[in-house]
Amino acid sequence: MMPTTTIVEFQQYLVKDHVKIFDLFVLLMEKLEKLNENFGFWHAHPTRGQLEQNLQHSKKVKDTTLQYYPISVKDNICTKDLETTAGSRILDGYIPPFDATVVQRVKNCGGIIMGKTTMDEFGFGTFSLNSAHEIPRNAHDRARVAGGSSGGAAVLTALVSHHVALAVSTGGSISCPAAFNGVIGLTPTYGIVSRWGLIDYANSLDKIGLMGQRVEDLEVVFSKIKGPDGKNAMIKASRSMIRGGSKKTMKTLRIAVLDSVLSECDPRIVNQFHHSLDRLVAEDLIETDVVDIPSSRFSVAAYYIIATAEASTNLARYDGLRYGRQSRSHEEYFDEFFSQHRSKWFGKEAKMRILLGTFARMAGYKDKYYFKALKIRRALIQEFKEIFTKFDLVVTPTMPLFPPRIDEAHQLSPVEIYALDVLTIPPNLCGFPHLTLPMLYDPAPAGCQFIANHFDEDLLFEIGKHWQSLFSLEHPRQYLNMLELM
Amino acid sequence: MIGKDVFDRVLRIARLHLTDEERQEFLKDLEDIIEAFAYMDQASVDHLKPAFHPWIEDMIEDTSGLRLDDEPRSFEHLEELRSSLSLNSDGYMWGPRVRKK
């Protein structure tokens, strides 16, 4: 069942007594600590003192849009006085002295930060199995993966009512875990949400987005976190485009079905995909046609080349002198000191991506790999833009498979794992906003992904609301309804 | 095939030390990935400009919206950063030597 209360209705349920609200949040945190023992979604959470401070701040805000509303934060988004590790041992102990812009904006309208969610190290993964800390487990079946890299965010979103998660996507890290846990995930247009305070994976690809159980909740939180930020050059440059971006329609939405990718999907997912679209068509909410985007078949390779090339330079800042772990032994010269520190504290997948990215940028190879990948990205964007002259949205399933069992996922090679991102990479590589919506829960959750042109998030919210009117979101067995704690 | 010599060069540039076992494993994985990505050769995109950024039409050629090249709160920001560093009693951060004598 879909939760029946909006953010505003939830706020109306709260008794306007500060002591009672504090008690409610303490009780919620106790319940979550117990749930976390089974599901591993938390890396860090506020102390009682920090919670009290947060609630006091929330009580006084002028903009009460998110007053007392629980918000979780992926562990690669900086939070003042709360450990932020990006899922890596190399950042153990790093407590940022500042809030990321998105966190500050959430707090400015009263949101309550309820913890940092577990993830693949620096976002490097499809299952969250590359976390150096807790491994999150699927909310509907603990034996299955949570998806990645925002695994903890998706699990917490599925398990708890009245909560929105701040998550991050580079190549599908919001859509994949949201689909695997049967919740809604919004990856906004590249650059529309400030990345200031986000720990970089790949600067031309990273996007902060949201997960939740209701499209309306995501719409409200999105309206508060997006927009120009003097600390982020990209977002300032996009100011005029953000203003001109919305175009709500009341007509039937024209949907392009990317048919060529369906052969790579589990047949049960394809069947439900067609069934879901047929229902929307039958209600006159959409009309569909089949399209092809030829360059999409090169997107996995292009993405991994570009993403790792950028990541391999970004990770050079972890030199053992700043951020997190700092080595006290300075007997070696800097190069050796730096090499030893990285070699000791980066995880296996981080090393793999540093090697791949370094190779792709190396003299003698960069034209063949890095520049080729950048040209493929241009071709892909042009093909999508052409589609968007005739259609409002493009649709595919979100992931080609159901979340695998954890033991099965451990057996997959890097090439096999990278190939699973085939559906989420195209919109991410091009910076197009996309929304994943749950469409199936048996034998495990699976999602459907709608992709819009840059800055057309409103169309995603529109299709999301249509979807909600026809299909129900199912809760896991251990679901915690906050209203029942009141 | 990448081969041992090129792989050694990658490791040197990447500033990573690997055990012998890790070297074998990473070299195999890297070669598998590069082989799997060889199909990029089939993409006919040589006539296109590289897209360093997703907004190819709106951003690359128009930099008028970029912020001014200034940092109004740089000093304050430095102070914030200092609080996250482990400093010696004299207030300086110590590191390894960068040049051999």
Coordinates of C-alpha atoms in Angstrom, one line a residue:
Chain A
M1 CA 0.0 0.0 0.0
M2 CA 1.1 3.5 -0.7
P3 CA 1.5 5.6 2.5
T4 CA -1.6 7.7 2.8
T5 CA -0.1 10.8 4.3
T6 CA 1.8 13.6 2.7
I7 CA 4.6 15.6 4.4
V8 CA 2.1 18.2 5.4
E9 CA -0.3 15.6 6.8
F10 CA 2.5 13.9 8.7
Q11 CA 3.4 17.3 10.3
Q12 CA -0.3 17.7 11.3
Y13 CA -0.2 14.3 13.0
L14 CA 2.7 15.4 15.2
V15 CA 1.5 16.8 18.5
K16 CA 3.0 20.3 18.8
D17 CA 4.8 19.5 22.0
H18 CA 8.6 19.6 21.7
V19 CA 9.2 17.1 24.4
K20 CA 6.8 14.6 22.8
I21 CA 8.5 15.1 19.4
F22 CA 11.9 14.5 20.9
D23 CA 10.6 11.4 22.5
L24 CA 9.2 10.2 19.2
F25 CA 12.5 10.7 17.4
V26 CA 14.4 8.9 20.2
L27 CA 12.0 6.0 19.9
L28 CA 12.4 6.0 16.2
M29 CA 16.2 5.9 16.4
E30 CA 16.0 3.0 18.9
K31 CA 13.7 1.1 16.5
L32 CA 16.1 1.9 13.6
E33 CA 19.1 0.7 15.5
K34 CA 17.4 -2.7 16.0
L35 CA 16.5 -2.8 12.3
N36 CA 20.0 -1.8 11.3
E37 CA 21.4 -5.0 13.0
N38 CA 19.5 -7.0 10.3
F39 CA 19.8 -4.6 7.3
G40 CA 23.0 -2.6 7.7
F41 CA 21.7 0.6 6.2
W42 CA 23.4 3.0 8.7
H43 CA 27.0 4.0 8.8
A44 CA 26.5 6.8 11.4
H45 CA 23.7 8.5 13.1
P46 CA 23.3 11.6 15.4
T47 CA 23.8 11.3 19.1
R48 CA 20.8 12.2 21.3
G49 CA 22.5 15.6 21.9
Q50 CA 22.8 16.3 18.2
L51 CA 19.2 15.1 17.6
E52 CA 18.0 17.5 20.3
Q53 CA 20.0 20.3 18.7
N54 CA 18.6 19.5 15.2
L55 CA 15.0 19.4 16.6
Q56 CA 15.5 22.8 18.4
H57 CA 16.7 24.3 15.1
S58 CA 13.8 22.8 13.3
K59 CA 11.4 24.3 15.8
K60 CA 12.7 27.8 14.9
V61 CA 12.9 27.7 11.1
K62 CA 10.9 30.3 9.1
D63 CA 10.3 28.0 6.2
T64 CA 8.5 25.0 7.7
T65 CA 8.2 22.9 4.5
L66 CA 10.2 20.0 6.0
Q67 CA 9.8 20.8 9.7
Y68 CA 10.4 17.7 11.8
Y69 CA 10.5 15.6 8.6
P70 CA 13.1 12.7 8.7
I71 CA 15.8 12.9 6.0
S72 CA 18.7 10.5 5.7
V73 CA 22.0 11.4 3.9
K74 CA 24.2 9.1 1.8
D75 CA 27.6 8.8 3.4
N76 CA 29.4 10.6 0.6
I77 CA 27.5 13.9 1.3
C78 CA 29.3 16.0 4.0
T79 CA 27.4 16.6 7.3
K80 CA 28.8 18.9 9.9
D81 CA 29.9 17.0 13.0
L82 CA 28.8 13.6 11.7
E83 CA 31.3 11.2 10.3
T84 CA 31.4 11.1 6.5
T85 CA 33.4 8.3 4.9
A86 CA 32.0 7.7 1.4
G87 CA 32.0 4.0 2.4
S88 CA 35.9 4.0 2.4
R89 CA 38.4 3.0 5.1
I90 CA 40.6 5.9 3.8
L91 CA 38.1 8.4 5.2
D92 CA 37.5 6.7 8.5
G93 CA 37.3 9.3 11.2
Y94 CA 36.6 12.2 8.9
I95 CA 34.1 14.6 10.5
P96 CA 33.4 17.5 8.2
P97 CA 33.4 20.9 9.7
F98 CA 30.6 22.0 7.3
D99 CA 27.3 20.8 5.8
A100 CA 27.0 20.2 2.1
T101 CA 24.7 22.7 0.4
V102 CA 21.9 20.1 0.1
V103 CA 22.1 19.3 3.8
Q104 CA 22.1 22.9 4.7
R105 CA 19.0 23.5 2.5
V106 CA 17.2 20.6 4.1
K107 CA 18.0 21.9 7.6
N108 CA 17.0 25.5 6.6
C109 CA 13.4 24.3 6.1
G110 CA 13.3 22.1 9.2
G111 CA 14.3 18.6 8.0
I112 CA 15.8 16.3 10.6
I113 CA 19.0 14.5 9.7
M114 CA 18.5 11.0 10.9
G115 CA 21.8 9.4 9.8
K116 CA 24.3 8.5 7.1
T117 CA 23.5 5.6 4.9
T118 CA 25.8 2.9 3.8
M119 CA 27.2 2.7 0.2
D120 CA 29.8 1.2 -2.1
E121 CA 33.2 2.8 -1.5
F122 CA 33.1 6.2 -3.3
G123 CA 30.1 5.0 -5.2
F124 CA 32.0 2.2 -7.0
G125 CA 29.5 -0.6 -7.3
T126 CA 26.1 -2.0 -8.4
F127 CA 25.3 -4.0 -5.3
S128 CA 26.8 -2.1 -2.3
L129 CA 29.1 -5.1 -1.7
N130 CA 32.1 -2.8 -2.1
S131 CA 31.4 -1.0 1.2
A132 CA 34.3 -1.0 3.6
H133 CA 31.8 -0.8 6.5
E134 CA 28.3 -2.4 6.8
I135 CA 26.9 -4.2 3.8
P136 CA 23.3 -3.2 3.4
R137 CA 20.8 -6.0 2.7
N138 CA 17.7 -6.0 0.6
A139 CA 14.7 -4.7 2.5
H140 CA 12.4 -7.4 1.0
D141 CA 14.8 -10.4 1.3
R142 CA 18.0 -10.2 3.4
A143 CA 19.6 -12.9 1.3
R144 CA 19.6 -10.6 -1.8
V145 CA 21.7 -7.5 -2.5
A146 CA 20.5 -4.0 -1.7
G147 CA 21.8 -2.6 -5.0
G148 CA 24.3 0.2 -5.3
S149 CA 25.8 2.3 -4.8
S150 CA 23.1 4.1 -2.7
G151 CA 22.1 0.7 -1.1
G152 CA 21.7 1.9 2.5
A153 CA 19.5 4.8 1.4
A154 CA 17.1 2.5 -0.6
V155 CA 16.9 -0.1 2.2
L156 CA 16.0 2.6 4.8
T157 CA 13.5 4.2 2.4
A158 CA 11.7 0.8 1.9
L159 CA 11.7 0.0 5.7
V160 CA 10.5 3.3 7.2
S161 CA 7.5 5.4 6.4
H162 CA 7.7 9.2 6.2
H163 CA 11.3 9.6 5.2
V164 CA 13.1 10.9 2.2
A165 CA 16.7 9.9 1.4
L166 CA 19.3 12.1 -0.1
A167 CA 21.2 9.8 -2.4
V168 CA 23.8 10.2 -5.3
S169 CA 24.0 8.8 -8.8
T170 CA 26.9 8.7 -11.1
G171 CA 25.9 5.8 -13.4
G172 CA 22.7 4.5 -11.8
S173 CA 23.4 4.5 -8.1
I174 CA 19.9 5.9 -7.3
S175 CA 17.8 4.0 -9.8
C176 CA 19.4 0.6 -9.2
P177 CA 19.0 0.3 -5.5
A178 CA 15.6 2.1 -5.6
A179 CA 14.3 -0.5 -8.1
F180 CA 15.9 -3.4 -6.1
N181 CA 14.1 -2.3 -2.9
G182 CA 10.7 -1.4 -4.5
V183 CA 10.8 2.4 -3.9
I184 CA 10.8 5.5 -6.0
G185 CA 14.1 7.1 -7.0
L186 CA 14.7 10.5 -8.7
T187 CA 18.0 11.3 -10.4
P188 CA 17.7 15.0 -11.4
T189 CA 19.3 16.8 -14.4
Y190 CA 23.0 17.0 -14.0
G191 CA 23.9 20.3 -12.4
I192 CA 20.4 21.3 -11.1
V193 CA 21.3 20.4 -7.5
S194 CA 24.5 21.8 -6.1
R195 CA 27.3 19.3 -5.6
W196 CA 29.1 21.5 -3.0
G197 CA 30.0 19.2 -0.1
L198 CA 29.6 16.0 -2.2
I199 CA 32.7 13.8 -2.1
D200 CA 33.5 13.5 -5.9
Y201 CA 33.4 10.3 -7.8
A202 CA 33.3 11.7 -11.4
N203 CA 32.6 15.5 -11.7
S204 CA 30.9 15.4 -15.1
L205 CA 28.5 12.6 -14.0
D206 CA 27.7 13.0 -10.2
K207 CA 24.2 14.1 -9.3
I208 CA 22.5 14.4 -5.9
G209 CA 19.0 13.0 -6.0
L210 CA 16.2 11.5 -3.8
M211 CA 14.4 8.4 -2.8
G212 CA 11.0 8.1 -1.2
Q213 CA 7.7 6.3 -1.1
R214 CA 5.6 9.0 -2.7
V215 CA 6.3 11.1 -5.8
E216 CA 4.8 14.1 -4.1
D217 CA 7.3 13.9 -1.3
L218 CA 10.2 13.8 -3.8
E219 CA 8.7 16.8 -5.6
V220 CA 8.6 18.8 -2.3
V221 CA 12.1 18.0 -1.2
F222 CA 13.5 18.5 -4.8
S223 CA 11.9 22.0 -4.9
K224 CA 13.9 22.8 -1.7
I225 CA 17.3 21.4 -2.7
K226 CA 17.6 22.5 -6.3
G227 CA 18.7 25.8 -7.7
P228 CA 21.7 28.1 -8.0
D229 CA 24.5 28.0 -5.4
G230 CA 27.4 30.4 -5.4
K231 CA 29.7 27.7 -4.2
N232 CA 29.1 25.5 -7.3
A233 CA 30.0 27.0 -10.7
M234 CA 27.9 24.5 -12.7
I235 CA 24.8 25.3 -10.8
K236 CA 25.3 29.1 -11.3
A237 CA 25.7 28.6 -15.0
S238 CA 22.5 26.7 -15.2
R239 CA 20.4 29.4 -13.6
S240 CA 18.5 30.5 -16.7
M241 CA 18.0 26.9 -17.8
I242 CA 16.5 26.0 -14.5
R243 CA 14.0 28.8 -14.7
G244 CA 12.9 27.9 -18.2
G245 CA 12.9 24.2 -17.7
S246 CA 9.4 23.2 -16.5
K247 CA 6.6 22.5 -18.9
K248 CA 3.7 20.8 -17.3
T249 CA 1.3 19.1 -19.6
M250 CA -2.3 18.1 -19.2
K251 CA -2.4 16.1 -22.4
T252 CA -1.6 12.4 -22.9
L253 CA 2.2 12.0 -22.5
R254 CA 4.1 10.7 -25.6
I255 CA 6.4 7.9 -24.5
A256 CA 9.2 6.4 -26.5
V257 CA 9.9 2.8 -25.7
L258 CA 13.5 1.8 -26.1
D259 CA 12.7 -1.6 -27.4
S260 CA 16.2 -2.8 -28.3
V261 CA 17.3 -3.2 -24.7
L262 CA 14.5 -5.6 -23.7
S263 CA 16.2 -8.6 -25.1
E264 CA 18.8 -8.1 -22.3
C265 CA 16.2 -8.3 -19.6
D266 CA 14.7 -11.1 -17.5
P267 CA 11.5 -12.1 -19.4
R268 CA 9.4 -11.7 -16.2
I269 CA 10.5 -8.1 -16.0
V270 CA 9.8 -7.5 -19.7
N271 CA 6.2 -9.0 -19.3
Q272 CA 5.5 -6.7 -16.4
F273 CA 7.0 -3.7 -18.2
H274 CA 4.6 -4.2 -21.2
H275 CA 1.7 -4.9 -18.8
S276 CA 2.3 -1.7 -16.9
L277 CA 2.6 0.5 -20.0
D278 CA -0.6 -1.1 -21.4
R279 CA -2.5 -0.1 -18.3
L280 CA -1.3 3.5 -18.7
V281 CA -2.3 3.5 -22.4
A282 CA -5.7 2.0 -21.5
E283 CA -6.3 4.9 -19.1
D284 CA -5.4 7.4 -21.9
L285 CA -2.5 8.7 -19.8
I286 CA 0.2 7.9 -22.3
E287 CA 0.6 6.9 -25.9
T288 CA 3.7 4.9 -26.9
D289 CA 5.9 4.2 -29.9
V290 CA 9.0 2.1 -30.3
V291 CA 12.4 3.9 -30.9
D292 CA 16.0 3.0 -31.1
I293 CA 19.0 4.9 -29.8
P294 CA 21.9 3.3 -31.6
S295 CA 24.7 4.7 -29.6
S296 CA 23.2 3.4 -26.4
R297 CA 24.9 0.0 -27.1
F298 CA 28.3 1.7 -26.6
S299 CA 27.2 3.5 -23.4
V300 CA 28.5 1.0 -20.8
A301 CA 32.1 1.1 -22.1
A302 CA 32.0 4.9 -22.6
Y303 CA 30.7 5.4 -19.1
Y304 CA 33.2 3.3 -17.4
I305 CA 36.1 5.0 -19.3
I306 CA 34.9 8.5 -18.5
A307 CA 33.9 7.8 -14.9
T308 CA 37.1 6.0 -14.0
A309 CA 39.3 8.6 -15.8
E310 CA 37.7 11.3 -13.6
A311 CA 37.7 9.1 -10.4
S312 CA 41.4 8.2 -10.8
T313 CA 42.3 11.9 -10.6
N314 CA 39.8 12.7 -7.9
L315 CA 41.1 10.0 -5.6
A316 CA 44.6 11.6 -5.6
R317 CA 43.4 14.0 -2.8
Y318 CA 43.6 11.2 -0.3
D319 CA 47.2 11.6 0.4
G320 CA 47.4 10.7 4.1
L321 CA 47.8 14.3 5.1
R322 CA 44.3 15.6 4.9
Y323 CA 40.8 14.0 5.4
G324 CA 40.2 10.9 7.5
R325 CA 43.2 8.7 8.1
Q326 CA 46.4 10.6 8.5
S327 CA 49.7 8.8 8.7
R328 CA 52.1 10.0 11.4
S329 CA 55.1 8.3 10.0
H330 CA 57.0 10.6 7.6
E331 CA 60.2 8.6 7.1
E332 CA 59.6 8.0 3.4
Y333 CA 59.7 10.7 0.7
F334 CA 56.3 12.0 -0.4
D335 CA 55.8 9.7 -3.5
E336 CA 56.4 6.6 -1.5
F337 CA 54.4 7.9 1.5
F338 CA 51.5 8.6 -0.8
S339 CA 51.7 5.2 -2.6
Q340 CA 51.8 3.3 0.7
H341 CA 48.9 5.2 2.1
R342 CA 46.7 4.6 -1.0
S343 CA 47.7 1.0 -1.3
K344 CA 46.8 0.2 2.3
W345 CA 43.5 2.0 2.6
F346 CA 41.7 1.9 -0.7
G347 CA 39.5 -1.1 -1.3
K348 CA 39.8 -3.6 -4.2
E349 CA 37.2 -1.9 -6.5
A350 CA 38.7 1.5 -5.9
K351 CA 42.1 0.3 -7.0
M352 CA 40.6 -1.4 -10.0
R353 CA 38.9 1.8 -11.1
I354 CA 42.1 3.9 -10.5
L355 CA 44.0 1.5 -12.7
L356 CA 41.3 1.5 -15.5
G357 CA 41.0 5.3 -15.4
T358 CA 44.8 5.8 -15.4
F359 CA 45.2 3.5 -18.3
A360 CA 42.4 5.3 -20.3
R361 CA 44.1 8.7 -19.8
M362 CA 47.7 7.5 -20.4
A363 CA 49.7 8.8 -23.4
G364 CA 49.3 6.5 -26.3
Y365 CA 45.9 5.3 -25.2
K366 CA 43.8 8.4 -24.4
D367 CA 42.6 9.0 -28.0
K368 CA 41.5 5.4 -28.3
Y369 CA 39.7 5.2 -25.0
Y370 CA 39.1 8.5 -23.2
F371 CA 38.4 10.8 -26.2
K372 CA 36.5 8.1 -28.0
A373 CA 34.2 7.7 -25.0
L374 CA 33.6 11.5 -24.8
K375 CA 32.6 11.5 -28.5
I376 CA 30.3 8.6 -27.9
R377 CA 28.7 10.6 -25.1
R378 CA 28.1 13.5 -27.6
A379 CA 26.5 11.1 -30.1
L380 CA 24.3 9.6 -27.4
I381 CA 23.1 13.0 -26.2
Q382 CA 22.3 14.1 -29.8
E383 CA 20.3 10.9 -30.4
F384 CA 18.3 11.4 -27.2
K385 CA 17.7 15.1 -28.0
E386 CA 16.3 14.0 -31.4
I387 CA 13.9 11.6 -29.6
F388 CA 12.8 14.4 -27.3
T389 CA 11.7 16.5 -30.2
K390 CA 8.9 14.0 -30.8
F391 CA 8.4 12.4 -27.4
D392 CA 8.0 13.7 -23.8
L393 CA 9.7 10.7 -22.1
V394 CA 11.8 7.6 -22.9
V395 CA 11.0 4.4 -20.9
T396 CA 12.9 1.2 -20.2
P397 CA 12.9 -1.2 -17.3
T398 CA 15.3 0.1 -14.6
M399 CA 17.5 -3.0 -14.2
P400 CA 17.7 -6.0 -16.5
L401 CA 17.4 -8.5 -13.6
F402 CA 16.0 -9.0 -10.1
P403 CA 18.4 -8.3 -7.2
P404 CA 20.6 -11.3 -7.1
R405 CA 21.4 -13.3 -4.0
I406 CA 24.5 -11.9 -2.2
D407 CA 26.5 -15.2 -2.7
E408 CA 25.6 -15.1 -6.4
A409 CA 26.7 -11.5 -6.8
H410 CA 30.1 -12.3 -5.2
Q411 CA 30.8 -14.7 -8.0
L412 CA 30.4 -12.1 -10.8
S413 CA 33.4 -10.7 -12.6
P414 CA 33.9 -6.9 -13.0
V415 CA 32.9 -7.2 -16.7
E416 CA 29.7 -9.0 -15.8
I417 CA 28.8 -6.5 -13.1
Y418 CA 29.5 -3.4 -15.3
A419 CA 27.2 -4.9 -18.0
L420 CA 24.3 -4.9 -15.6
D421 CA 24.3 -1.1 -15.7
V422 CA 23.2 -1.1 -19.3
L423 CA 19.8 0.6 -18.7
T424 CA 20.8 3.1 -16.1
I425 CA 24.0 4.4 -17.8
P426 CA 22.5 6.1 -20.9
P427 CA 20.5 8.8 -19.0
N428 CA 23.3 9.2 -16.4
L429 CA 26.0 9.6 -19.1
C430 CA 24.0 12.3 -20.7
G431 CA 22.8 14.1 -17.5
F432 CA 19.1 13.5 -18.3
P433 CA 16.7 13.4 -15.3
H434 CA 15.1 10.1 -14.7
L435 CA 12.6 8.5 -12.3
T436 CA 12.4 4.8 -11.3
L437 CA 9.0 3.5 -10.2
P438 CA 8.3 0.1 -8.6
M439 CA 6.4 -2.3 -10.9
L440 CA 6.9 -5.8 -9.5
Y441 CA 7.6 -7.4 -6.1
D442 CA 7.6 -11.1 -7.0
P443 CA 10.0 -12.9 -6.8
A444 CA 11.8 -9.6 -5.8
P445 CA 11.4 -5.9 -6.6
A446 CA 11.9 -4.6 -10.1
G447 CA 11.4 -1.1 -11.5
C448 CA 10.4 0.9 -14.5
Q449 CA 12.5 3.9 -15.5
F450 CA 11.3 7.1 -17.2
I451 CA 13.8 9.5 -18.8
A452 CA 13.2 13.2 -19.6
N453 CA 15.0 15.9 -21.4
H454 CA 17.3 18.2 -19.4
F455 CA 15.4 20.2 -16.8
D456 CA 12.0 18.5 -17.5
E457 CA 11.7 17.0 -14.0
D458 CA 8.0 18.1 -14.0
L459 CA 7.2 15.6 -16.6
L460 CA 8.7 12.9 -14.4
F461 CA 6.6 13.9 -11.5
E462 CA 3.5 13.9 -13.8
I463 CA 4.1 10.3 -15.0
G464 CA 5.0 9.3 -11.4
K465 CA 1.6 10.5 -10.1
H466 CA -0.2 8.7 -13.0
W467 CA 1.8 5.5 -12.0
Q468 CA 0.8 5.9 -8.4
S469 CA -2.8 6.1 -9.3
L470 CA -2.7 2.6 -10.9
F471 CA 0.0 0.7 -9.0
S472 CA 0.6 0.0 -5.3
L473 CA 3.9 0.2 -3.5
E474 CA 4.4 -2.9 -1.3
H475 CA 6.1 -2.8 2.1
P476 CA 8.7 -5.3 3.4
R477 CA 7.7 -7.5 6.4
Q478 CA 9.7 -5.4 8.9
Y479 CA 8.1 -2.2 7.8
L480 CA 8.1 0.6 10.4
N481 CA 5.2 3.0 10.2
M482 CA 6.1 6.2 12.1
L483 CA 2.4 7.0 12.7
E484 CA 2.1 3.9 14.8
L485 CA 4.9 5.2 17.1
M486 CA 2.9 8.3 17.9
Chain B
M1 CA 46.3 -7.4 -24.4
I2 CA 47.8 -4.9 -22.0
G3 CA 50.8 -6.9 -21.0
K4 CA 53.2 -6.7 -18.1
D5 CA 55.2 -3.6 -19.2
V6 CA 52.2 -1.4 -19.8
F7 CA 50.6 -2.6 -16.6
D8 CA 53.8 -1.7 -14.7
R9 CA 53.6 1.8 -16.2
V10 CA 50.0 2.1 -15.2
L11 CA 50.8 1.1 -11.6
R12 CA 53.7 3.6 -11.5
I13 CA 51.5 6.5 -12.7
A14 CA 48.6 5.4 -10.4
R15 CA 51.0 5.3 -7.4
L16 CA 49.7 1.9 -6.3
H17 CA 51.7 -1.0 -4.7
L18 CA 50.2 -4.4 -5.3
T19 CA 51.3 -7.9 -4.0
D20 CA 52.3 -10.5 -6.6
E21 CA 48.9 -12.1 -6.2
E22 CA 47.1 -8.8 -6.6
R23 CA 49.1 -8.0 -9.7
Q24 CA 48.0 -11.1 -11.4
E25 CA 44.4 -10.6 -10.5
F26 CA 44.2 -6.9 -11.4
L27 CA 46.1 -7.4 -14.7
K28 CA 43.6 -10.2 -15.7
D29 CA 40.6 -8.1 -14.7
L30 CA 41.9 -5.0 -16.5
E31 CA 42.7 -7.0 -19.7
D32 CA 39.2 -8.5 -19.5
I33 CA 37.6 -5.1 -19.2
I34 CA 39.6 -3.6 -22.1
E35 CA 38.8 -6.6 -24.2
A36 CA 35.1 -6.3 -23.4
F37 CA 35.2 -2.6 -24.3
A38 CA 36.9 -3.2 -27.7
Y39 CA 33.5 -2.9 -29.4
M40 CA 33.8 0.9 -28.9
D41 CA 35.9 0.8 -32.1
Q42 CA 32.7 0.2 -34.0
A43 CA 31.3 3.6 -33.0
S44 CA 31.5 6.0 -35.9
V45 CA 32.1 9.2 -33.9
D46 CA 35.4 10.5 -35.2
H47 CA 33.7 13.5 -36.7
L48 CA 32.2 14.6 -33.4
K49 CA 33.8 16.8 -30.8
P50 CA 34.3 15.3 -27.3
A51 CA 31.6 16.0 -24.8
F52 CA 33.4 16.8 -21.6
H53 CA 30.0 17.7 -20.1
P54 CA 26.3 16.6 -20.5
W55 CA 25.0 20.0 -21.6
I56 CA 26.8 20.0 -25.0
E57 CA 24.6 22.7 -26.6
D58 CA 24.1 25.0 -23.7
M59 CA 27.3 25.1 -21.8
I60 CA 30.5 24.4 -23.6
E61 CA 30.4 27.3 -26.0
D62 CA 28.8 29.7 -23.5
T63 CA 30.8 30.4 -20.4
S64 CA 29.0 33.7 -19.7
G65 CA 27.1 32.1 -16.8
L66 CA 30.2 31.0 -15.0
R67 CA 30.8 32.5 -11.6
L68 CA 33.5 35.2 -11.2
D69 CA 36.9 33.9 -10.5
D70 CA 36.9 34.9 -6.9
E71 CA 36.4 33.2 -3.5
P72 CA 34.7 35.6 -1.1
R73 CA 34.9 33.2 1.9
S74 CA 38.3 31.6 1.2
F75 CA 39.9 32.6 4.5
E76 CA 36.9 31.4 6.5
H77 CA 37.0 28.2 4.5
L78 CA 40.6 27.6 5.3
E79 CA 39.9 28.0 9.0
E80 CA 37.2 25.4 8.7
L81 CA 39.6 23.0 7.0
R82 CA 42.2 23.6 9.6
S83 CA 39.9 22.2 12.2
S84 CA 39.7 18.9 10.4
L85 CA 43.5 18.5 10.2
S86 CA 45.8 17.0 12.8
L87 CA 48.1 19.9 13.6
N88 CA 51.3 19.9 15.7
S89 CA 51.5 22.0 18.9
D90 CA 53.0 24.8 16.9
G91 CA 49.9 24.9 14.6
Y92 CA 51.5 23.5 11.5
M93 CA 50.6 20.3 9.5
W94 CA 53.7 18.1 9.0
G95 CA 54.2 15.9 6.1
P96 CA 56.9 13.8 4.4
R97 CA 59.8 15.4 2.5
V98 CA 59.1 16.0 -1.1
R99 CA 62.7 16.3 -2.4
K100 CA 65.6 14.1 -1.8
K101 CA 68.7 15.9 -0.3

